[in-house]
Amino acid sequence: MKIIFLTGNKDKFSEAVEIIPYLQQSDIDLTEIQSIDPKDVILHKLEEAKKHIKGNLIVEDTSLTLEGMNGLPGTLIKLFLKTIKNEGLVKIAKSFGNDKATAKVMIGYADEKGECKFFEGLIEGRIVKPRGDNGFGWDEIFEPQGMKKTFAEMTTEEKNKISMRKLAFQKLKDAIEG
Amino acid sequence: MKIIFLTGNKDKFSEAVEIIPYLQQSDIDLTEIQSIDPKDVILHKLEEAKKHIKGNLIVEDTSLTLEGMNGLPGTLIKLFLKTIKNEGLVKIAKSFGNDKATAKVMIGYADEKGECKFFEGLIEGRIVKPRGDNGFGWDEIFEPQGMKKTFAEMTTEEKNKISMRKLAFQKLKDAIEG
């Protein structure tokens, strides 16, 4: 079975292929729309991708939501990292007096018939001052609930065992393989 | 001369039509892409609009940038208002120890030949606690430089005389009418 994961992010791809070994990567450039609902962002990308690529397609959206920010940064996390960086996110969490955060991976899977299904992986945690240097993006400021390490303090193996990406791709795998 | 201003926001339209009386409004729904460059957002909307409407088209992007946030909220201001509201923006400005902000209106004007020109209106100011109840959006927390009133404390007439929208539409008008 051939499934194409549409992403330009090789870190995301390598986490995913650990779980579903027959995934293929395509780093076609897809438009990201402004919406705080990841399903909107994903559906728009899948529609665009279908014009260029045939097959079973996967689009993934990773979001980080600060409880105090009522949905932000959410799907906009990439633009936050580009501008105010992890340090800025830490400052904001502090100013809102709320360090709770949710990391979410939403996968949209469109099969060759065009049907689309969603699979979600969620992990609760809190925003802390940067610690660790493994990982990417906001890994260094996210400490999963019940853990004493940030994602960036874990080995890749440790992280992949518990991450929201693992949860989402596991659900997708179960659905595909029945 | 017929020019169509593509916007669903009637407040923006009524500010604009004060300056260019022969503007027409179309509130066709256009996709807003994730980018902190307003020109990207505008060009994408114009491309989409051209598939449905013929004529001289205007798309406008209003952004509010906090100096401390390095480009944010910028074009994402609508999503910030929807989630953390004006109170959240005030909190963030405070936590970054920087109340400076820039309000910008960028107009993309595509004539019937498809050529696109940009016109920009900029106004510097600072983020303050909400004051006043005229206006819309973030008017109540933006105090233009050298003024003692927020936009929301001004009459519509006062605001339209100095606003970044007025500046941008005046430039457009000068270009059109030569």
CSV table of C-alpha atoms in Angstrom, one decimal:
chain,number,residue,atom,x,y,z
A,1,MET,CA,0.0,0.0,0.0
A,2,LYS,CA,1.3,3.4,-1.0
A,3,ILE,CA,0.7,6.5,1.2
A,4,ILE,CA,2.2,9.8,0.6
A,5,PHE,CA,2.9,12.1,3.5
A,6,LEU,CA,2.9,15.7,2.2
A,7,THR,CA,5.4,17.6,4.3
A,8,GLY,CA,8.5,19.6,3.9
A,9,ASN,CA,9.6,18.8,7.5
A,10,LYS,CA,12.0,15.9,7.6
A,11,ASP,CA,11.8,15.6,11.4
A,12,LYS,CA,8.1,15.1,11.2
A,13,PHE,CA,8.5,12.6,8.4
A,14,SER,CA,11.1,10.6,10.3
A,15,GLU,CA,8.9,10.4,13.4
A,16,ALA,CA,6.0,9.2,11.2
A,17,VAL,CA,7.9,6.6,9.2
A,18,GLU,CA,9.0,4.9,12.4
A,19,ILE,CA,5.4,4.0,12.9
A,20,ILE,CA,4.3,3.4,9.4
A,21,PRO,CA,7.4,2.2,7.5
A,22,TYR,CA,5.8,2.3,4.0
A,23,LEU,CA,5.1,6.0,4.1
A,24,GLN,CA,6.6,8.1,1.3
A,25,GLN,CA,7.5,11.8,1.5
A,26,SER,CA,6.6,14.5,-0.9
A,27,ASP,CA,7.6,18.0,0.0
A,28,ILE,CA,5.3,19.8,-2.5
A,29,ASP,CA,4.6,23.3,-1.3
A,30,LEU,CA,1.0,23.8,-0.1
A,31,THR,CA,-0.8,26.9,0.9
A,32,GLU,CA,-1.6,27.2,4.6
A,33,ILE,CA,-4.7,29.2,5.4
A,34,GLN,CA,-5.4,31.3,8.4
A,35,SER,CA,-7.7,29.4,10.7
A,36,ILE,CA,-7.5,28.2,14.2
A,37,ASP,CA,-9.2,25.0,13.2
A,38,PRO,CA,-6.6,22.5,12.0
A,39,LYS,CA,-9.2,20.6,10.0
A,40,ASP,CA,-9.8,23.7,7.9
A,41,VAL,CA,-6.0,24.0,7.3
A,42,ILE,CA,-5.7,20.3,6.4
A,43,LEU,CA,-8.7,20.1,4.1
A,44,HIS,CA,-7.5,23.2,2.1
A,45,LYS,CA,-4.1,21.6,1.7
A,46,LEU,CA,-5.6,18.2,0.6
A,47,GLU,CA,-7.8,19.9,-2.0
A,48,GLU,CA,-4.8,21.7,-3.4
A,49,ALA,CA,-2.6,18.6,-3.3
A,50,LYS,CA,-5.1,16.4,-5.2
A,51,LYS,CA,-4.7,18.7,-8.2
A,52,HIS,CA,-1.1,17.6,-8.5
A,53,ILE,CA,-0.7,14.1,-6.9
A,54,LYS,CA,-2.8,11.0,-7.2
A,55,GLY,CA,-2.9,8.4,-4.4
A,56,ASN,CA,-3.5,8.1,-0.7
A,57,LEU,CA,-2.5,11.4,0.8
A,58,ILE,CA,-1.6,12.5,4.3
A,59,VAL,CA,-1.5,16.1,5.6
A,60,GLU,CA,-0.5,16.7,9.2
A,61,ASP,CA,-1.0,19.8,11.3
A,62,THR,CA,0.9,20.2,14.5
A,63,SER,CA,-0.4,22.8,16.9
A,64,LEU,CA,0.5,24.1,20.3
A,65,THR,CA,-2.2,25.8,22.2
A,66,LEU,CA,-1.6,27.9,25.4
A,67,GLU,CA,-4.6,27.5,27.7
A,68,GLY,CA,-4.4,31.2,28.6
A,69,MET,CA,-4.5,32.3,24.9
A,70,ASN,CA,-7.8,30.6,24.1
A,71,GLY,CA,-6.7,28.7,21.0
A,72,LEU,CA,-3.4,30.5,20.1
A,73,PRO,CA,-0.9,30.0,18.9
A,74,GLY,CA,-2.6,26.7,17.8
A,75,THR,CA,-2.1,26.2,14.0
A,76,LEU,CA,-0.1,29.5,13.9
A,77,ILE,CA,2.7,28.1,15.9
A,78,LYS,CA,5.2,28.2,13.0
A,79,LEU,CA,4.7,32.0,12.6
A,80,PHE,CA,5.1,32.5,16.4
A,81,LEU,CA,8.4,30.6,16.4
A,82,LYS,CA,9.5,32.6,13.4
A,83,THR,CA,8.8,35.9,15.1
A,84,ILE,CA,8.8,35.8,18.9
A,85,LYS,CA,10.5,32.4,19.3
A,86,ASN,CA,10.3,30.1,22.3
A,87,GLU,CA,11.4,32.9,24.6
A,88,GLY,CA,8.4,34.9,23.6
A,89,LEU,CA,6.0,32.1,24.2
A,90,VAL,CA,7.5,31.6,27.7
A,91,LYS,CA,7.0,35.3,28.4
A,92,ILE,CA,3.4,35.2,27.2
A,93,ALA,CA,2.5,32.1,29.3
A,94,LYS,CA,3.9,33.9,32.3
A,95,SER,CA,2.0,37.1,31.6
A,96,PHE,CA,-1.2,35.2,31.3
A,97,GLY,CA,-0.5,33.5,34.6
A,98,ASN,CA,-1.1,30.1,33.0
A,99,ASP,CA,1.5,27.6,31.9
A,100,LYS,CA,-0.9,24.9,30.7
A,101,ALA,CA,-0.5,23.9,27.1
A,102,THR,CA,-1.8,21.3,24.7
A,103,ALA,CA,0.2,19.8,21.9
A,104,LYS,CA,-1.9,18.3,19.1
A,105,VAL,CA,-1.2,16.5,15.9
A,106,MET,CA,-4.1,16.2,13.6
A,107,ILE,CA,-3.8,14.0,10.5
A,108,GLY,CA,-6.0,14.3,7.5
A,109,TYR,CA,-6.0,11.1,5.4
A,110,ALA,CA,-7.6,11.2,2.0
A,111,ASP,CA,-7.8,7.9,0.2
A,112,GLU,CA,-7.8,7.5,-3.6
A,113,LYS,CA,-11.6,7.8,-3.7
A,114,GLY,CA,-11.2,11.2,-2.1
A,115,GLU,CA,-12.8,10.4,1.3
A,116,CYS,CA,-11.1,12.2,4.1
A,117,LYS,CA,-10.7,10.9,7.7
A,118,PHE,CA,-9.1,12.6,10.7
A,119,PHE,CA,-6.9,11.2,13.4
A,120,GLU,CA,-5.8,13.1,16.4
A,121,GLY,CA,-3.1,12.8,19.0
A,122,LEU,CA,-3.2,15.0,22.0
A,123,ILE,CA,-0.8,15.5,24.9
A,124,GLU,CA,-1.2,17.9,27.8
A,125,GLY,CA,1.7,19.6,29.4
A,126,ARG,CA,3.1,22.9,30.4
A,127,ILE,CA,5.3,25.7,29.1
A,128,VAL,CA,8.7,26.0,30.8
A,129,LYS,CA,11.9,27.9,30.3
A,130,PRO,CA,14.0,26.2,27.5
A,131,ARG,CA,15.7,23.0,28.5
A,132,GLY,CA,17.5,20.4,26.4
A,133,ASP,CA,18.8,20.5,22.9
A,134,ASN,CA,17.4,17.4,21.2
A,135,GLY,CA,14.2,17.8,19.1
A,136,PHE,CA,13.0,20.7,17.1
A,137,GLY,CA,10.5,23.7,17.1
A,138,TRP,CA,9.1,24.2,20.6
A,139,ASP,CA,10.3,20.9,22.0
A,140,GLU,CA,12.6,22.7,24.5
A,141,ILE,CA,9.8,24.6,26.2
A,142,PHE,CA,7.2,21.8,26.4
A,143,GLU,CA,7.1,19.5,29.4
A,144,PRO,CA,4.5,16.7,29.0
A,145,GLN,CA,2.3,16.2,32.0
A,146,GLY,CA,3.8,13.7,34.6
A,147,MET,CA,7.2,14.0,33.1
A,148,LYS,CA,10.2,15.8,34.5
A,149,LYS,CA,11.8,16.3,31.1
A,150,THR,CA,10.9,18.6,28.2
A,151,PHE,CA,10.7,16.9,24.7
A,152,ALA,CA,14.1,18.3,24.0
A,153,GLU,CA,15.6,16.6,27.0
A,154,MET,CA,14.4,13.2,25.9
A,155,THR,CA,16.1,10.9,23.4
A,156,THR,CA,14.4,10.6,20.1
A,157,GLU,CA,13.3,7.1,21.2
A,158,GLU,CA,11.8,8.4,24.4
A,159,LYS,CA,9.9,11.2,22.7
A,160,ASN,CA,8.6,9.0,19.9
A,161,LYS,CA,7.2,6.6,22.4
A,162,ILE,CA,4.9,9.2,24.0
A,163,SER,CA,4.5,12.0,21.5
A,164,MET,CA,1.2,13.3,20.1
A,165,ARG,CA,2.5,12.5,16.6
A,166,LYS,CA,3.0,8.9,17.7
A,167,LEU,CA,-0.6,8.7,19.0
A,168,ALA,CA,-2.1,10.2,15.8
A,169,PHE,CA,0.0,8.0,13.5
A,170,GLN,CA,-0.8,4.9,15.5
A,171,LYS,CA,-4.5,5.6,15.2
A,172,LEU,CA,-4.1,6.1,11.4
A,173,LYS,CA,-2.1,2.8,11.2
A,174,ASP,CA,-4.8,0.9,13.1
A,175,ALA,CA,-7.4,2.3,10.7
A,176,ILE,CA,-5.5,1.4,7.6
A,177,GLU,CA,-4.4,-2.0,8.6
A,178,GLY,CA,-7.7,-2.8,10.3
B,1,MET,CA,-14.7,54.2,-13.6
B,2,LYS,CA,-15.7,51.1,-11.8
B,3,ILE,CA,-13.6,49.7,-8.9
B,4,ILE,CA,-14.7,46.8,-6.7
B,5,PHE,CA,-13.5,46.7,-3.1
B,6,LEU,CA,-13.5,43.0,-2.0
B,7,THR,CA,-14.4,43.1,1.7
B,8,GLY,CA,-17.0,41.7,4.0
B,9,ASN,CA,-16.3,44.4,6.5
B,10,LYS,CA,-18.8,47.3,6.2
B,11,ASP,CA,-16.8,49.6,8.5
B,12,LYS,CA,-13.8,49.3,6.3
B,13,PHE,CA,-15.9,49.9,3.2
B,14,SER,CA,-17.6,53.0,4.6
B,15,GLU,CA,-14.2,54.5,5.5
B,16,ALA,CA,-12.9,53.8,2.0
B,17,VAL,CA,-16.0,55.1,0.2
B,18,GLU,CA,-15.6,58.5,2.0
B,19,ILE,CA,-12.4,58.9,0.0
B,20,ILE,CA,-13.2,57.2,-3.3
B,21,PRO,CA,-17.0,57.7,-3.7
B,22,TYR,CA,-17.4,55.5,-6.8
B,23,LEU,CA,-16.1,52.4,-5.0
B,24,GLN,CA,-18.4,49.4,-5.0
B,25,GLN,CA,-18.4,46.6,-2.4
B,26,SER,CA,-18.4,42.9,-3.0
B,27,ASP,CA,-18.3,40.6,0.0
B,28,ILE,CA,-17.2,37.5,-1.8
B,29,ASP,CA,-15.5,35.1,0.6
B,30,LEU,CA,-11.7,34.9,-0.1
B,31,THR,CA,-9.2,32.6,1.5
B,32,GLU,CA,-6.7,34.3,3.8
B,33,ILE,CA,-3.3,32.6,3.8
B,34,GLN,CA,-0.9,32.3,6.8
B,35,SER,CA,1.9,34.8,6.1
B,36,ILE,CA,3.2,37.8,8.0
B,37,ASP,CA,3.7,39.6,4.7
B,38,PRO,CA,0.4,41.4,3.8
B,39,LYS,CA,1.4,41.4,0.1
B,40,ASP,CA,1.3,37.6,0.1
B,41,VAL,CA,-2.1,37.6,1.7
B,42,ILE,CA,-3.4,40.2,-0.8
B,43,LEU,CA,-2.0,38.6,-4.0
B,44,HIS,CA,-3.5,35.2,-3.0
B,45,LYS,CA,-6.9,36.8,-2.6
B,46,LEU,CA,-6.7,38.8,-5.8
B,47,GLU,CA,-5.8,35.6,-7.8
B,48,GLU,CA,-8.7,33.8,-6.3
B,49,ALA,CA,-11.1,36.8,-6.9
B,50,LYS,CA,-10.1,37.1,-10.5
B,51,LYS,CA,-11.6,33.7,-11.2
B,52,HIS,CA,-15.0,35.0,-10.2
B,53,ILE,CA,-15.1,38.7,-10.8
B,54,LYS,CA,-14.0,40.9,-13.7
B,55,GLY,CA,-12.9,44.5,-13.3
B,56,ASN,CA,-10.7,46.7,-11.3
B,57,LEU,CA,-10.3,45.0,-8.0
B,58,ILE,CA,-9.2,46.1,-4.5
B,59,VAL,CA,-8.1,43.9,-1.6
B,60,GLU,CA,-7.1,45.5,1.6
B,61,ASP,CA,-5.2,44.1,4.5
B,62,THR,CA,-5.1,45.8,7.9
B,63,SER,CA,-2.4,44.8,10.3
B,64,LEU,CA,-1.4,45.7,13.7
B,65,THR,CA,2.2,45.0,14.7
B,66,LEU,CA,3.6,45.2,18.2
B,67,GLU,CA,7.2,46.2,18.1
B,68,GLY,CA,8.1,43.7,20.9
B,69,MET,CA,6.5,40.8,18.9
B,70,ASN,CA,8.7,41.2,15.9
B,71,GLY,CA,5.9,41.2,13.3
B,72,LEU,CA,3.0,39.8,15.2
B,73,PRO,CA,0.1,40.0,15.3
B,74,GLY,CA,0.5,41.8,12.0
B,75,THR,CA,-1.8,40.2,9.4
B,76,LEU,CA,-3.1,37.7,12.0
B,77,ILE,CA,-4.7,40.5,14.0
B,78,LYS,CA,-8.3,39.1,13.3
B,79,LEU,CA,-7.4,35.8,14.9
B,80,PHE,CA,-5.8,37.5,17.9
B,81,LEU,CA,-9.0,39.5,18.4
B,82,LYS,CA,-11.1,36.4,18.1
B,83,THR,CA,-9.1,34.6,20.7
B,84,ILE,CA,-7.3,36.8,23.3
B,85,LYS,CA,-9.1,40.0,22.5
B,86,ASN,CA,-7.9,43.5,23.1
B,87,GLU,CA,-7.2,42.7,26.8
B,88,GLY,CA,-4.8,39.9,25.8
B,89,LEU,CA,-2.9,42.3,23.4
B,90,VAL,CA,-2.5,44.8,26.2
B,91,LYS,CA,-1.2,42.1,28.5
B,92,ILE,CA,1.3,40.9,25.9
B,93,ALA,CA,2.6,44.5,25.2
B,94,LYS,CA,3.1,44.9,28.9
B,95,SER,CA,4.9,41.6,29.3
B,96,PHE,CA,7.3,42.5,26.5
B,97,GLY,CA,7.9,45.8,28.1
B,98,ASN,CA,7.2,47.6,24.9
B,99,ASP,CA,4.0,49.5,24.0
B,100,LYS,CA,5.0,50.6,20.5
B,101,ALA,CA,2.8,49.5,17.7
B,102,THR,CA,2.3,50.1,14.0
B,103,ALA,CA,-1.0,50.1,12.3
B,104,LYS,CA,-0.8,49.5,8.6
B,105,VAL,CA,-3.3,49.3,5.7
B,106,MET,CA,-1.9,47.8,2.6
B,107,ILE,CA,-4.1,48.0,-0.6
B,108,GLY,CA,-3.6,45.7,-3.5
B,109,TYR,CA,-5.1,47.2,-6.7
B,110,ALA,CA,-5.4,45.0,-9.7
B,111,ASP,CA,-6.6,46.6,-12.9
B,112,GLU,CA,-8.5,44.9,-15.7
B,113,LYS,CA,-5.2,44.0,-17.4
B,114,GLY,CA,-4.2,42.1,-14.3
B,115,GLU,CA,-1.4,44.4,-13.2
B,116,CYS,CA,-1.2,44.8,-9.5
B,117,LYS,CA,0.0,47.8,-7.5
B,118,PHE,CA,0.4,48.3,-3.8
B,119,PHE,CA,-0.5,51.4,-1.7
B,120,GLU,CA,0.4,51.6,2.0
B,121,GLY,CA,-0.8,53.7,4.8
B,122,LEU,CA,1.2,53.6,8.1
B,123,ILE,CA,0.6,55.1,11.5
B,124,GLU,CA,2.8,54.7,14.5
B,125,GLY,CA,1.3,54.6,18.0
B,126,ARG,CA,1.1,52.7,21.2
B,127,ILE,CA,-1.0,50.1,22.9
B,128,VAL,CA,-2.9,51.3,25.9
B,129,LYS,CA,-5.7,50.0,28.1
B,130,PRO,CA,-9.1,50.1,26.3
B,131,ARG,CA,-10.6,53.6,26.1
B,132,GLY,CA,-13.6,54.8,24.1
B,133,ASP,CA,-16.4,53.1,22.4
B,134,ASN,CA,-16.5,54.4,18.9
B,135,GLY,CA,-14.7,52.4,16.1
B,136,PHE,CA,-14.2,48.7,15.8
B,137,GLY,CA,-11.6,46.0,16.2
B,138,TRP,CA,-8.6,47.2,18.2
B,139,ASP,CA,-9.5,50.9,17.9
B,140,GLU,CA,-9.9,51.2,21.7
B,141,ILE,CA,-6.4,50.1,22.5
B,142,PHE,CA,-4.5,52.1,19.8
B,143,GLU,CA,-3.4,55.6,20.5
B,144,PRO,CA,-1.7,57.3,17.5
B,145,GLN,CA,1.6,59.0,18.2
B,146,GLY,CA,1.1,62.6,19.3
B,147,MET,CA,-2.6,62.2,20.1
B,148,LYS,CA,-4.2,61.9,23.5
B,149,LYS,CA,-7.1,59.9,22.2
B,150,THR,CA,-7.4,56.3,21.1
B,151,PHE,CA,-9.1,55.7,17.7
B,152,ALA,CA,-12.2,54.7,19.7
B,153,GLU,CA,-12.3,58.0,21.5
B,154,MET,CA,-12.3,60.0,18.2
B,155,THR,CA,-15.4,60.8,16.2
B,156,THR,CA,-15.5,58.9,12.9
B,157,GLU,CA,-14.7,62.2,11.2
B,158,GLU,CA,-11.6,62.7,13.3
B,159,LYS,CA,-10.4,59.1,12.8
B,160,ASN,CA,-10.9,59.2,9.0
B,161,LYS,CA,-8.8,62.3,8.8
B,162,ILE,CA,-5.7,60.7,10.1
B,163,SER,CA,-6.2,56.9,9.8
B,164,MET,CA,-3.8,54.6,8.0
B,165,ARG,CA,-6.8,53.6,5.8
B,166,LYS,CA,-7.2,57.2,4.7
B,167,LEU,CA,-3.5,57.5,3.9
B,168,ALA,CA,-3.6,54.3,1.8
B,169,PHE,CA,-6.8,55.1,-0.1
B,170,GLN,CA,-5.7,58.6,-0.7
B,171,LYS,CA,-2.5,57.3,-2.4
B,172,LEU,CA,-4.7,54.9,-4.5
B,173,LYS,CA,-7.0,57.7,-5.4
B,174,ASP,CA,-4.1,59.9,-6.5
B,175,ALA,CA,-2.7,57.1,-8.7
B,176,ILE,CA,-6.0,56.4,-10.3
B,177,GLU,CA,-7.0,60.0,-11.0
B,178,GLY,CA,-3.5,61.0,-11.9
